[in-house]
Each structure stands twice: as C-alpha cells, then as structure tokens.
Coordinates of C-alpha atoms in Angstrom, one line a residue:
M16 CA 11.9 111.5 -7.0
V17 CA 12.8 110.8 -11.2
E18 CA 17.0 110.0 -10.1
L19 CA 16.7 106.9 -7.4
I20 CA 15.1 105.4 -10.7
K21 CA 17.3 106.6 -13.5
G22 CA 18.8 103.2 -14.6
R23 CA 18.0 100.7 -12.3
P24 CA 15.6 97.5 -13.4
V25 CA 12.1 98.4 -14.4
A26 CA 10.7 96.0 -11.1
E27 CA 13.6 97.0 -8.4
A28 CA 11.5 101.2 -9.4
L29 CA 8.5 100.1 -8.8
S30 CA 9.4 97.9 -5.5
I31 CA 11.2 101.6 -5.2
L32 CA 8.4 104.5 -6.2
R33 CA 5.9 101.6 -3.8
F34 CA 7.5 102.7 -0.7
S35 CA 8.2 106.3 -1.0
P36 CA 6.2 108.1 0.9
Q37 CA 6.3 111.8 -2.4
A38 CA 3.6 112.3 -4.0
A39 CA 5.0 111.9 -6.7
A40 CA 6.0 107.9 -6.5
E41 CA 2.3 107.4 -7.3
P42 CA 2.3 108.9 -11.0
L43 CA 5.9 108.0 -11.4
A44 CA 4.8 104.6 -11.0
K45 CA 2.3 105.2 -13.1
V46 CA 3.9 105.7 -16.8
I47 CA 6.5 103.8 -14.9
A48 CA 4.0 99.9 -15.1
S49 CA 2.8 101.6 -18.4
A50 CA 5.7 102.1 -20.3
A51 CA 6.5 99.0 -19.6
A52 CA 3.2 97.3 -20.7
N53 CA 4.1 99.6 -24.0
A54 CA 7.9 97.4 -24.5
E55 CA 6.5 94.2 -23.9
N56 CA 3.3 94.1 -26.2
N57 CA 3.9 96.5 -28.7
F58 CA 7.5 95.7 -28.5
D59 CA 8.3 92.1 -27.3
M60 CA 10.7 92.6 -25.0
D61 CA 11.3 90.9 -22.5
P62 CA 9.5 92.5 -19.2
D63 CA 13.1 90.6 -17.0
T64 CA 15.6 92.4 -18.5
L65 CA 13.9 96.0 -18.5
V66 CA 15.5 98.4 -17.3
V67 CA 14.3 102.4 -17.0
A68 CA 16.7 104.6 -20.3
V69 CA 16.0 107.8 -20.0
A70 CA 14.0 109.2 -16.8
Y71 CA 13.2 113.3 -17.1
V72 CA 10.3 115.6 -16.0
D73 CA 9.5 118.7 -17.6
E74 CA 7.3 121.5 -17.0
G75 CA 3.1 121.5 -18.6
P76 CA 1.1 124.3 -19.3
T77 CA 0.1 126.5 -16.1
L78 CA -3.6 126.6 -15.4
K79 CA -4.0 130.3 -14.6
R80 CA -7.0 130.5 -11.3
I81 CA -8.2 133.4 -9.4
R82 CA -9.5 134.1 -6.1
P83 CA -11.1 136.8 -5.2
R84 CA -9.6 138.9 -1.6
A85 CA -10.4 142.4 -0.5
Q86 CA -11.8 145.4 -1.8
G87 CA -12.4 144.2 -5.2
R88 CA -8.6 142.7 -5.7
A89 CA -8.0 139.7 -8.2
Y90 CA -4.6 137.3 -7.0
R91 CA -3.9 135.1 -8.7
I92 CA -3.4 130.8 -8.7
R93 CA -0.9 128.8 -10.8
K94 CA -2.0 125.6 -10.8
R95 CA 1.3 123.7 -12.6
T96 CA 0.5 120.8 -13.9
S97 CA 4.1 118.5 -15.1
H98 CA 5.6 116.2 -18.3
I99 CA 6.6 112.4 -17.2
T100 CA 9.5 111.2 -19.5
I101 CA 9.8 107.2 -19.2
E102 CA 12.2 105.4 -21.9
V103 CA 12.8 101.9 -21.2
E104 CA 14.9 99.2 -23.2
S105 CA 15.9 96.0 -22.8
R106 CA 19.0 95.5 -21.4
A107 CA 20.9 91.6 -19.4
V108 CA 20.5 92.0 -16.8
V109 CA 22.9 91.5 -14.4
K110 CA 24.1 88.8 -11.4
A111 CA 25.2 90.0 -8.4
G112 CA 27.9 87.3 -6.8
G113 CA 31.0 85.3 -9.4
R114 CA 34.6 86.9 -9.6
G115 CA 35.1 89.2 -6.5
G116 CA 34.9 93.1 -6.7
R117 CA 36.0 92.8 -10.6
G118 CA 32.7 90.7 -12.8
A119 CA 30.6 93.3 -13.1
K120 CA 31.1 96.6 -14.4
G121 CA 29.2 99.3 -12.2
R122 CA 29.2 103.5 -11.2
A123 CA 29.4 104.1 -8.4
R124 CA 27.4 107.8 -7.3

C-alpha cells in the first residue's frame, strides 16, 4: 500500500487510499491527513503543493497473549503492531501538457 502513494501529491494519495479495498488504507489515510495538517498549521506550507516524500511501515511491538488448548496446553497468540512513518514536503506541482513529451521530467515504474 505504501508504494502506491510514495511520491504522489497528498490529495491524489488520499483519493487512491479512499478507493482501495485493503484494510491498511484507512490508517494510512489518517496518517497522511495528519501529516498534511501538521505541515499546514505548524510550518505554514501550502496544502496544494504537498507531496508524500517518505513513506514506510516498520514493525512495532508485539503483544503476546495465550489461547487455552486441550490438556492444559497454551498456544501463543501474537498481536502484531506497526509504526507508520509519513513525511510530506512542499514541491511545485507540474501540470500535464505544455511542451509535448519533453516538458516535465518523469519516472517510469
């Protein structure tokens, strides 16, 4: 999910996540919206020029629980968590069109 939004404008990243069926889309959208609001309010950045510069998810602490099983045994349940890191930066948004194929520098993926 993170690879879908890396390098995209914030508004486009939020619309991609809004229509993604994966369960991870909602927490990612919340973190991106929070990062954009922090950039706008704390650093006086223009929200229209914000781009997702860095996005990654690390493993967080694991909560260990037990599930009772037959004959007094106990199986371990691992409830995994994660750390979501999103950094936004202000870049000039390049409009499509203009000088044919040589105007804007793009990246193929």
